[in-house]
Short mmCIF file of C-alpha atoms in Angstrom, two decimals:
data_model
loop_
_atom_site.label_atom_id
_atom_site.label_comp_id
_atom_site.label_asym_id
_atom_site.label_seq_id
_atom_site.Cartn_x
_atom_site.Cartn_y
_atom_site.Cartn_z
CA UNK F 242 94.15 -135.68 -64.59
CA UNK F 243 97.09 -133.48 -63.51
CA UNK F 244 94.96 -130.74 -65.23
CA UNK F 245 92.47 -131.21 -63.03
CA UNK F 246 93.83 -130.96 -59.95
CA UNK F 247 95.59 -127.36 -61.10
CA UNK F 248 91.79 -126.42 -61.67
CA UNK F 249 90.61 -127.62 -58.36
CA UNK F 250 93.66 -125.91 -56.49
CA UNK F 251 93.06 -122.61 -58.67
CA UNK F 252 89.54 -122.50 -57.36
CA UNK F 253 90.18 -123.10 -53.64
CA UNK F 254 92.62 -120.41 -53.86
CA UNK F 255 89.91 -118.01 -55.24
CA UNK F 256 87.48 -118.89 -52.41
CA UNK F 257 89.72 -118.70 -49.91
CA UNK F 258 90.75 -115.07 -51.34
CA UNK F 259 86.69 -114.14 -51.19
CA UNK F 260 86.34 -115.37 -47.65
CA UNK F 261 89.04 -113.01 -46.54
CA UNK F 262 87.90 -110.11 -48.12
CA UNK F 263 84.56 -110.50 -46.88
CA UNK F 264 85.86 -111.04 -43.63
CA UNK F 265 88.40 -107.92 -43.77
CA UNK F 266 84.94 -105.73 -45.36
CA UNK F 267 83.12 -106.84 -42.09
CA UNK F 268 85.65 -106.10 -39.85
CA UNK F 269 86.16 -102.54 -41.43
CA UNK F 270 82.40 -101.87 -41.07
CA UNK F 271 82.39 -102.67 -37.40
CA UNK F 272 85.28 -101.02 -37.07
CA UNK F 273 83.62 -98.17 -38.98
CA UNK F 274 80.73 -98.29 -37.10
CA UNK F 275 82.34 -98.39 -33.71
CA UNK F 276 84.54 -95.41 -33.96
CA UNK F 277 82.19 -93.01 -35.12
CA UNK F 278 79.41 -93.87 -32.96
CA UNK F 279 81.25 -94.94 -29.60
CA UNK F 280 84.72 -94.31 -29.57
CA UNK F 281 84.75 -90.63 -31.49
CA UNK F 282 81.57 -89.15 -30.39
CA UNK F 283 83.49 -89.51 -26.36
CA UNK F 284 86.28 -87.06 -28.01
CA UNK F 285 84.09 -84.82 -29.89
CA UNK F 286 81.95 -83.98 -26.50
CA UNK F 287 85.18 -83.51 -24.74
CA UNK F 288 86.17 -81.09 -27.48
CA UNK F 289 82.93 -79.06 -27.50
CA UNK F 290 83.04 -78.34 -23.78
CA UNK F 291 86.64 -77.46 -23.56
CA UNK F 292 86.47 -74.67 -26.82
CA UNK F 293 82.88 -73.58 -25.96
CA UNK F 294 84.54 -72.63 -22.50
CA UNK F 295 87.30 -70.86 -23.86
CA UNK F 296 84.83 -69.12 -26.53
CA UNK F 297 86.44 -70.88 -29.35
CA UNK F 298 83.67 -71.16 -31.25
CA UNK F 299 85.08 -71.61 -34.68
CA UNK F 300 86.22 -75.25 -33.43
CA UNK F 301 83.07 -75.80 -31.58
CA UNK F 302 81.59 -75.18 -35.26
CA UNK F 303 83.60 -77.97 -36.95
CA UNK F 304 81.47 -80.08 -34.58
CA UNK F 305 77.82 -79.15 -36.25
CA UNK F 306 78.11 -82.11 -39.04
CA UNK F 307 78.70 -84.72 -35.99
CA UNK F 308 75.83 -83.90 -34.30
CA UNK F 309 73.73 -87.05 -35.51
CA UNK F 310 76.60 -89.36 -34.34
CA UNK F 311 76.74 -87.58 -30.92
CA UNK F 312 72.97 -88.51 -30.83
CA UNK F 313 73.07 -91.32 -30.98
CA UNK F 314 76.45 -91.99 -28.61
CA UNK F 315 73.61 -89.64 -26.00
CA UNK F 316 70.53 -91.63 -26.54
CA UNK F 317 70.11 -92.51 -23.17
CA UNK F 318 71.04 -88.86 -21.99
CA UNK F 319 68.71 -86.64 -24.02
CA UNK F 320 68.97 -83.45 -21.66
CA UNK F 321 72.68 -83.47 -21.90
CA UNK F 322 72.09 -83.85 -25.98
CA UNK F 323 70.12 -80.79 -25.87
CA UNK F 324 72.66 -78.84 -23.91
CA UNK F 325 76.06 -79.88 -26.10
CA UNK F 326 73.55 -78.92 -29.33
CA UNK F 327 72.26 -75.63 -28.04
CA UNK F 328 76.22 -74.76 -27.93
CA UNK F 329 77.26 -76.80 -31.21
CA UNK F 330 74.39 -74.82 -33.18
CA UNK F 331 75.27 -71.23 -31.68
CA UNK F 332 78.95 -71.12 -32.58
CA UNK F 333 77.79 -72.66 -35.99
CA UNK F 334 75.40 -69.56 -36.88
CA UNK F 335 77.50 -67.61 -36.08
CA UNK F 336 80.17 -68.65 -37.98
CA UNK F 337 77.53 -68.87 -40.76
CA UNK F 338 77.02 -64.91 -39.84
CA UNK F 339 80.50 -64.39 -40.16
CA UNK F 340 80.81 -65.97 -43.80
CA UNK F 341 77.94 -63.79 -44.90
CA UNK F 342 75.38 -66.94 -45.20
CA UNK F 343 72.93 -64.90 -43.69
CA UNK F 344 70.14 -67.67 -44.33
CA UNK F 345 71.86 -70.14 -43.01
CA UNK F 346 73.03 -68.22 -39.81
CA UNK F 347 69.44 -67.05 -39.38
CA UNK F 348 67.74 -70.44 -39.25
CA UNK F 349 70.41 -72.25 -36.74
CA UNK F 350 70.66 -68.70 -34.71
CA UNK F 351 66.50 -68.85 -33.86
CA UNK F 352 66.66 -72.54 -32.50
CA UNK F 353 68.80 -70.66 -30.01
CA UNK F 354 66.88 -71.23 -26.73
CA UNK F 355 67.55 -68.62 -24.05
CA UNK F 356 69.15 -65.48 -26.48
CA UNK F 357 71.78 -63.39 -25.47
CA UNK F 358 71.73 -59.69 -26.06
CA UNK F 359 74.69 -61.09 -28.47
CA UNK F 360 72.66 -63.70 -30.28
CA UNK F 361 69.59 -60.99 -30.20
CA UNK F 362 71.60 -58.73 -31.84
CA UNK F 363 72.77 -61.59 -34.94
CA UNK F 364 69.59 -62.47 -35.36
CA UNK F 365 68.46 -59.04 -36.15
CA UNK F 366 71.66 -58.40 -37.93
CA UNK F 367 71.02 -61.40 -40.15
CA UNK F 368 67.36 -60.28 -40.94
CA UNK F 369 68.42 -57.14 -41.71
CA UNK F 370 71.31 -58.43 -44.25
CA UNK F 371 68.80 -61.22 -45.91
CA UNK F 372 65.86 -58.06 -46.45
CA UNK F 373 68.65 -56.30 -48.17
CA UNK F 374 70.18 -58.76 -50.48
CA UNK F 375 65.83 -59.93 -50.98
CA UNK F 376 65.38 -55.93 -52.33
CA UNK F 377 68.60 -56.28 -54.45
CA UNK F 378 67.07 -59.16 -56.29
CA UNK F 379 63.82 -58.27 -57.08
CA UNK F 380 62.13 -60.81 -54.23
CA UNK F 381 59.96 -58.09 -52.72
CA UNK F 382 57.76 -59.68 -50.44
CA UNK F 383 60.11 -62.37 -48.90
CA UNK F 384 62.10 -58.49 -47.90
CA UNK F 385 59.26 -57.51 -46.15
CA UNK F 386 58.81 -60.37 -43.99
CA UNK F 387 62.60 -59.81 -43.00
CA UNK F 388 62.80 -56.14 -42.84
CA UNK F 389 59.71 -55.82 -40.63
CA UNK F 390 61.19 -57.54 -37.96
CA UNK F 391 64.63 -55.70 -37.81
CA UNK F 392 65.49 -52.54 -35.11
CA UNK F 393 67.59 -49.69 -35.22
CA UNK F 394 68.54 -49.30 -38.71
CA UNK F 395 68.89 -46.44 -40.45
CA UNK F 396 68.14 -47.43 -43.50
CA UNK F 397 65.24 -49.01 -42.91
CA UNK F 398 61.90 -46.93 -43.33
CA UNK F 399 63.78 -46.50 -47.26
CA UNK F 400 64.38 -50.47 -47.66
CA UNK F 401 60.49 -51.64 -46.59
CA UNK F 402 58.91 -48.97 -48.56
CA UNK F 403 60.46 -50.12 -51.53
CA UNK F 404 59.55 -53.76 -50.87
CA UNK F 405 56.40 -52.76 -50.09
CA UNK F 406 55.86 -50.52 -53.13
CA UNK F 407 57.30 -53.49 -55.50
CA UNK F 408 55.10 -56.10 -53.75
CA UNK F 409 51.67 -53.68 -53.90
CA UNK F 410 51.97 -53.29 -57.88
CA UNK F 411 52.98 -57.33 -58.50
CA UNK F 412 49.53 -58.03 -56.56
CA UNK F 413 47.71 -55.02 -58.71
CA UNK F 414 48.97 -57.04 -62.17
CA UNK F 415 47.91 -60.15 -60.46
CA UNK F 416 44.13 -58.66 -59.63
CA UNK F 417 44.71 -59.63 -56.49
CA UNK F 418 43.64 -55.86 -54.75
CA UNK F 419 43.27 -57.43 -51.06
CA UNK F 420 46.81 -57.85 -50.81
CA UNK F 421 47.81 -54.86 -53.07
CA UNK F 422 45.72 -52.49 -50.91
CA UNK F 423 47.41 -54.32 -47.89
CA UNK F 424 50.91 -53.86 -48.86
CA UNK F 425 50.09 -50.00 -50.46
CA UNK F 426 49.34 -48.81 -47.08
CA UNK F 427 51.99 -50.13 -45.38
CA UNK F 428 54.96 -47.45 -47.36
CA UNK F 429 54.87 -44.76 -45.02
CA UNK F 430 56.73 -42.07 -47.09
CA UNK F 431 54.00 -40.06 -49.37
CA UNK F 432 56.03 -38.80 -51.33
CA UNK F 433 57.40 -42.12 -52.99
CA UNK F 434 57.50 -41.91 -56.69
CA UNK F 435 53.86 -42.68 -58.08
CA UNK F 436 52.74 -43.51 -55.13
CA UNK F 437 49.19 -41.37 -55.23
CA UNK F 438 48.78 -42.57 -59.07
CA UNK F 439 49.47 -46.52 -57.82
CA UNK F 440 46.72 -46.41 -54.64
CA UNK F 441 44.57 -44.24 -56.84
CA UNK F 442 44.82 -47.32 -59.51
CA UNK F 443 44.35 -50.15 -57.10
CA UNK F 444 41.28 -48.21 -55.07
CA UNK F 445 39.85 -47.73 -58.33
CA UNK F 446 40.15 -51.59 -59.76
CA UNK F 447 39.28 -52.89 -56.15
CA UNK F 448 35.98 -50.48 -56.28
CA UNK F 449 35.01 -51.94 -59.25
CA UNK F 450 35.04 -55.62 -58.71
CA UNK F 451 33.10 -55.22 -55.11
CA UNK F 452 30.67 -52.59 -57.83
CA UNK F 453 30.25 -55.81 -60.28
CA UNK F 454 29.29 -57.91 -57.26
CA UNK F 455 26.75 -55.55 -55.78
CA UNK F 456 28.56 -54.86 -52.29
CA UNK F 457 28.44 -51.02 -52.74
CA UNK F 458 29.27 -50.29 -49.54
CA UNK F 459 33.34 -51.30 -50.16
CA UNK F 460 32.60 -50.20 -53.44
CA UNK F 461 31.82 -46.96 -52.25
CA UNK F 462 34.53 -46.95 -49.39
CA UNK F 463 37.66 -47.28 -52.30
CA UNK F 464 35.83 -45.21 -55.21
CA UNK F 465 36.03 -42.38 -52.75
CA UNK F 466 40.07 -43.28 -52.15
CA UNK F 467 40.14 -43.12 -55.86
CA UNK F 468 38.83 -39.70 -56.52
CA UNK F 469 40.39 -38.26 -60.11
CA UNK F 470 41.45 -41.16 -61.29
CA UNK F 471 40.11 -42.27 -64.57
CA UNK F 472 36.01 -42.03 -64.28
CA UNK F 473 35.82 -42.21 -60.72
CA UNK F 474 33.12 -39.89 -60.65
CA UNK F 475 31.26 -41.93 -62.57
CA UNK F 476 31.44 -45.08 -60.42
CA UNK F 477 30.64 -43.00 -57.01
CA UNK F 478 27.45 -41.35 -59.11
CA UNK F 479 26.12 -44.82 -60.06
CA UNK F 480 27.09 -46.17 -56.60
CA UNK F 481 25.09 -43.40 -55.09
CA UNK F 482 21.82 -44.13 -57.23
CA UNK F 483 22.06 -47.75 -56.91
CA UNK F 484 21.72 -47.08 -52.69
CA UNK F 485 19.09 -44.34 -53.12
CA UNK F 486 16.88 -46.81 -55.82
CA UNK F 487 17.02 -49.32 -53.36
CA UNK F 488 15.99 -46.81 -50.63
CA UNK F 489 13.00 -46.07 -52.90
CA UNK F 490 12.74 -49.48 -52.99
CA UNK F 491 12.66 -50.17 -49.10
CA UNK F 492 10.14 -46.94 -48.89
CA UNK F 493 12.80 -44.89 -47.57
CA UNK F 494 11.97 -42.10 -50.13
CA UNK F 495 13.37 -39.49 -47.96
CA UNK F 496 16.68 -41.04 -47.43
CA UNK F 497 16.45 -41.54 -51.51
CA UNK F 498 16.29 -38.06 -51.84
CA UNK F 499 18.92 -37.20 -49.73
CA UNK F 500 21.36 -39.21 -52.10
CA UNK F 501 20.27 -38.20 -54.71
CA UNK F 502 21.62 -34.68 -53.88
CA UNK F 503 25.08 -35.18 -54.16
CA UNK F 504 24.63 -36.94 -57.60
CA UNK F 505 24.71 -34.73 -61.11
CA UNK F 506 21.67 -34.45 -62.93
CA UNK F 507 22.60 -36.27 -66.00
CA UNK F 508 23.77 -39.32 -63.86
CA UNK F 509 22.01 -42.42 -65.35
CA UNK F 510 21.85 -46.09 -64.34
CA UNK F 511 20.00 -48.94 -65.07
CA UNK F 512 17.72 -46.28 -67.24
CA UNK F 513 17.12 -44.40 -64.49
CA UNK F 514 17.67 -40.49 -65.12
CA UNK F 515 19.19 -38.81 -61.92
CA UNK F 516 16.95 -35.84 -63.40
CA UNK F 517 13.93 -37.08 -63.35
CA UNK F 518 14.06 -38.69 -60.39
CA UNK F 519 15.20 -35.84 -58.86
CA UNK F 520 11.64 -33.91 -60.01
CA UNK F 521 9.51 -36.97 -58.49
CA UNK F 522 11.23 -36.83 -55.05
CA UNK F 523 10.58 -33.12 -55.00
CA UNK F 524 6.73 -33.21 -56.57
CA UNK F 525 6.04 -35.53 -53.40
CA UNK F 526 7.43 -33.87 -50.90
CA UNK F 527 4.45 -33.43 -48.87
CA UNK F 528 4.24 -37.15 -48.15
CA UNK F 529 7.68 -37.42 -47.87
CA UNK F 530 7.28 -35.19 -44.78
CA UNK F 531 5.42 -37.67 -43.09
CA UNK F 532 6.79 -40.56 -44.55
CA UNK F 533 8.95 -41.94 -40.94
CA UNK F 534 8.06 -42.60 -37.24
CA UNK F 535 5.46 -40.68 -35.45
CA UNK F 536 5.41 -40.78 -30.94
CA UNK F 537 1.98 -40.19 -29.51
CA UNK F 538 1.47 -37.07 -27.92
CA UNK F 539 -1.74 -37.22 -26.18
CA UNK F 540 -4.10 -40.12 -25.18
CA UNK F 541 -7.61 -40.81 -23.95
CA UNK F 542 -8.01 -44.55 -23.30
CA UNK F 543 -11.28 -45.48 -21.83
CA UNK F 544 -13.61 -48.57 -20.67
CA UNK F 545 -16.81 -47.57 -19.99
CA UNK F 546 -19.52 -50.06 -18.20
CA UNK F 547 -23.16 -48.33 -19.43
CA UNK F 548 -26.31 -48.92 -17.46
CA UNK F 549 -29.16 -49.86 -20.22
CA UNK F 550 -31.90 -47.92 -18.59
CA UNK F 551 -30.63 -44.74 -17.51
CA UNK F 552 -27.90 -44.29 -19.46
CA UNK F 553 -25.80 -44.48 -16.16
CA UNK F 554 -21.70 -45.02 -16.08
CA UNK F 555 -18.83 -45.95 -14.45
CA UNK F 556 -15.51 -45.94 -16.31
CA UNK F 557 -11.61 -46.86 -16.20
CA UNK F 558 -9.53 -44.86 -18.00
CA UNK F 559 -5.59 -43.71 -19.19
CA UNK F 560 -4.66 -40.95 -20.40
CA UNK F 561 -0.98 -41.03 -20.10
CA UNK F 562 1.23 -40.87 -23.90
CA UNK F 563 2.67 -44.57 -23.88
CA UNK F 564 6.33 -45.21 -25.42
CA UNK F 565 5.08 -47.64 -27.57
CA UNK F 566 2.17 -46.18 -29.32
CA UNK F 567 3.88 -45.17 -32.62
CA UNK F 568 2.73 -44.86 -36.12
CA UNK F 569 5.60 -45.92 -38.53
CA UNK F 570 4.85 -44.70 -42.48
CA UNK F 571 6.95 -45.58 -45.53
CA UNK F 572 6.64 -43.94 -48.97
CA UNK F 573 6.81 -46.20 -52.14
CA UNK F 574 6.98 -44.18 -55.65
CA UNK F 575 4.97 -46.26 -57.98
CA UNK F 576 6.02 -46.80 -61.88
CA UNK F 577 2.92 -44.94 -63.09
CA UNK F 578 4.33 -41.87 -61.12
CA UNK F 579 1.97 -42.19 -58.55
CA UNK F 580 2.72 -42.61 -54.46
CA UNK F 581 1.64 -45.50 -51.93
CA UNK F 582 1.94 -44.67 -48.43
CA UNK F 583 2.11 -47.84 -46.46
CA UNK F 584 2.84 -48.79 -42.54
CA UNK F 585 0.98 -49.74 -39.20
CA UNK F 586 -0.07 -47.89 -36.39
CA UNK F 587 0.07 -49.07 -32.65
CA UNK F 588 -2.25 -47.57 -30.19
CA UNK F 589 -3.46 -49.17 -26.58
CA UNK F 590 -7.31 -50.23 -26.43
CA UNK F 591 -9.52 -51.86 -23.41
CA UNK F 592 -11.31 -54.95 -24.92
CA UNK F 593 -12.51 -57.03 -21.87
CA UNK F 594 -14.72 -56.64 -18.53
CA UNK F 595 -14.80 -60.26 -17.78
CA UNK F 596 -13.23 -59.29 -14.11
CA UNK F 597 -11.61 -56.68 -12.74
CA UNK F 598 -8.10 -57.60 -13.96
CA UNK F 599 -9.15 -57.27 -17.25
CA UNK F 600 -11.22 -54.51 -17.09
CA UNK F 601 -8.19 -52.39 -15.97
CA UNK F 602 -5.67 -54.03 -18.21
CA UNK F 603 -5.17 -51.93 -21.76
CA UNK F 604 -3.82 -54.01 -24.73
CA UNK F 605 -1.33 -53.11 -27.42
CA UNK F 606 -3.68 -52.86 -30.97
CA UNK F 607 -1.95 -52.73 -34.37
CA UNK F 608 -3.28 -51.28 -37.37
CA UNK F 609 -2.24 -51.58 -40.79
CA UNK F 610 -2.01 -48.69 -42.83
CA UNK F 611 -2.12 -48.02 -46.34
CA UNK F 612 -3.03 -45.55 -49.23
CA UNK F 613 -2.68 -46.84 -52.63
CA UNK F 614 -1.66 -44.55 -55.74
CA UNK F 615 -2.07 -41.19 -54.04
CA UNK F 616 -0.79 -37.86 -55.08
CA UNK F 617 -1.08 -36.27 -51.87
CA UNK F 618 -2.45 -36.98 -48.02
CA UNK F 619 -5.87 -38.06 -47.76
CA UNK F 620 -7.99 -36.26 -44.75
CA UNK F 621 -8.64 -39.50 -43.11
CA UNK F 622 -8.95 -43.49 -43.63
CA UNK F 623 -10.76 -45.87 -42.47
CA UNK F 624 -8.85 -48.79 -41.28
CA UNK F 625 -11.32 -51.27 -40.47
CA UNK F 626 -12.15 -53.26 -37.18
CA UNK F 627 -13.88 -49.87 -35.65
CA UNK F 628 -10.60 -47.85 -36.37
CA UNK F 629 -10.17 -44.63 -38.06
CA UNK F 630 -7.11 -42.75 -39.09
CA UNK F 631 -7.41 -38.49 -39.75
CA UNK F 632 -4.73 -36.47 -40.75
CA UNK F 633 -4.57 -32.85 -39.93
CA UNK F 634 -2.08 -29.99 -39.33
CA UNK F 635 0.28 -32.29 -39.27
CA UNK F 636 -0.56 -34.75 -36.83
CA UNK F 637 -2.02 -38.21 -37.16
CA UNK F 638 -4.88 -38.73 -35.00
CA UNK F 639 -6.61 -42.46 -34.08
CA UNK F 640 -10.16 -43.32 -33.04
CA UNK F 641 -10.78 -46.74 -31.70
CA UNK F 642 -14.60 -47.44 -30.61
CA UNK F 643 -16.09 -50.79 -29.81
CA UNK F 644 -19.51 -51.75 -27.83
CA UNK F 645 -19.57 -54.69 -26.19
CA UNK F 646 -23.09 -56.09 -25.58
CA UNK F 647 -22.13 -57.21 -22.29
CA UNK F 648 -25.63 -58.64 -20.49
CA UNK F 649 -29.27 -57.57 -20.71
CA UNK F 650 -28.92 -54.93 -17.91
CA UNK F 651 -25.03 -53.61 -19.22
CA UNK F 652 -23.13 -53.24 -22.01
CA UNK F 653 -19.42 -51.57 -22.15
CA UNK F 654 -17.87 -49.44 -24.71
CA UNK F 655 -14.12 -49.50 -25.40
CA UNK F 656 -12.25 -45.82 -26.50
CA UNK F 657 -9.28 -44.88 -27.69
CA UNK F 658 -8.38 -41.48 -28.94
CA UNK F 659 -4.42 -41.23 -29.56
CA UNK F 660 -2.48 -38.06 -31.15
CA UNK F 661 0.56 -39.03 -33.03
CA UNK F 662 2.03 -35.08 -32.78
CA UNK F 663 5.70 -35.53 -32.94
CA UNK F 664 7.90 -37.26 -35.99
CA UNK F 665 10.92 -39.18 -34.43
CA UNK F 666 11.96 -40.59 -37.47
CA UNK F 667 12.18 -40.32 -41.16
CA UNK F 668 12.06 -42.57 -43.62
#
């Protein structure tokens, strides 16, 4: 029994121990949580404003890890907040500055609303710093982003050239020539060591992927940036035939043969000696002569109203060149060596005498055109729907004629005689 009641004592004791110390824990954590957030955060403010007034900034700096419990004491009063921050987080960077944390400094400095010339001046210092120590360990790119930004240096056309160099050739290993060419053009000394060799290198490799994906155009505009560097020539040669075979192509044979000029005769693509299409193009050049747009030169364009039994007429008729009667020719060099000679011709024609509105009113006639496997001009063609083409001394002439039985007592005739004299195009 006596046992007992030591046990039952021993365990009150014990419980009455745990109730204090959870009551002592509490009351530390209000305590805790009172200071802090009501009681210190009243000091810290008065603090701030008294040192940031007498430029101590070094204590106002202390202040920076305290700024989440001086939020909180200024929930109510955000604009004040804002204000006791802007000051808390400029005497911070630039104690930051001063202790060579450049990083640090840089990011607090550029929340800065409202720079000084002071602040300005950190900011640019800090940039300047960070781009240096960037170039000192290899991290070329993030120094460019820094270094760009920064003013009066001296140092500083030497510094971004050399991140820029550095950056150009890590794309060119990566194949990535967008950025390489990007970063290659933006080191402004020429004479930087290897500098010709590297943006011949890069030209070249970009050249040839836009070459494997058939956009010869870019290909063309970095083969040419690449001249002498490994077989160059070779690329701008095939470049050159693969435009001038798809001229031929498009019937643009004198366009062809222009491009061809500038490549070497024992260029080949695709099968295709530079040679021997060089001796087609010239063996044709007759037809490429006319092969382009022709402007009418003359024009006799007529509606005539013919009395059956006398032969008796009255007419209405142009003849005035129009703008828009053309003849348009394209020359197509066939596989069996042969030419075809293919396009339309437009020429103005009366067709009606239903009234007098029509019977003055001309209409816009097209014509195809087209001579299959020729070796050289034919004197004339006829095109069908009372429409004939001649060609001599070097003009295209066309001859529209149409009778329209009209009544028993009249019937009208429709002319057209147009003169294509002058070539305004080639093709």
């Amino acid at each position: 029994m006596e046992e007992n009641e030591v046990n039952k004592k021993k365990s009150k004791r014990k419980i009455w121990v745990i109730v204090i110390m959870v009551i002592i824990i509490v009351m530390l954590a209000t305590v805790g949580y009172i200071l802090p957030t009501y009681v210190f955060p009243s000091s810290y403010i008065s603090t701030i404003e008294t040192s940031y007034e007498n430029k101590e900034y070094k204590e106002v700096a202390k202040y920076f890890s305290k700024l989440s419990n001086i939020k909180t004491y200024l929930k109510n009063d955000q604009e004040k907040y804002h204000k006791l921050e802007q000051k808390v987080e400029l005497a911070y960077g630039l104690e930051q500055f001063e202790n060579k944390k450049y990083k640090v400094a840089l990011e607090t400095l550029e929340k800065i609303e409202n720079k000084t010339e002071e602040v300005n001046k950190k900011v640019n210092d800090a940039h300047y710093e960070i781009g240096k120590e960037c170039v000192q360990n290899k991290q070329y790119e993030e120094a460019v982003k820094h270094l760009e930004v920064v003013k009066d240096k001296q140092d500083m056309d030497t510094l971004i050239d050399e991140a820029c160099y550095h950056t150009a050739v890590k794309y060119l290993e990566e194949k990535n020539y967008a950025q390489a060419t990007y970063y290659i053009n933006k080191v402004k000394n020429e004479k930087y060591e290897n500098l010709k060799s590297t943006k011949q290198k890069i030209h070249y490799e970009f050249g040839k992927q836009y070459f494997e994906s058939d956009d010869l155009e870019k290909a063309l505009e970095h083969f040419k940036l690449s001249k002498g560097y490994e077989d160059t020539n070779s690329y701008l040669s095939k470049c050159a035939m693969v435009e001038a075979e798809k001229a031929i192509q498009d019937g643009e044979a004198n366009k062809a043969k222009k491009l061809y000029e500038s490549i070497p005769d024992n260029a080949e693509y695709n099968g295709i000696k530079a040679a021997d299409r060089k001796k087609q193009l010239k063996k044709y050049q007759a037809l490429l002569n006319v092969s382009g747009e022709w402007k009418s030169t003359k024009e006799y364009i007529e509606s005539r109203h013919v009395w059956r039994y006398d032969g008796s007429w009255d007419n209405w008729y142009n003849n005035e060149p129009t703008p828009t009667s053309i003849i348009s020719l394209k020359t197509y060099l066939n596989k069996d060596g042969s030419v075809t000679l293919k396009g339309t011709a437009k020429f103005y024609a009366y067709n009606n005498y239903s009234s007098l509105s029509q019977y003055c009113n001309s209409y816009l006639t097209t014509r195809n055109i087209e001579f299959k496997n020729i070796t050289s001009i034919p004197a004339s063609k006829n095109l069908g729907n009372n429409t004939k083409l001649t060609y001599s001394n070097g003009k295209f002439t066309i001859k529209y004629s149409k009778k329209d039985e009209y009544s028993a007592n009249f019937y009208n005739v429709y002319n057209s005689t147009v003169t294509y004299g002058k070539k305004t195009k080639s093709y």
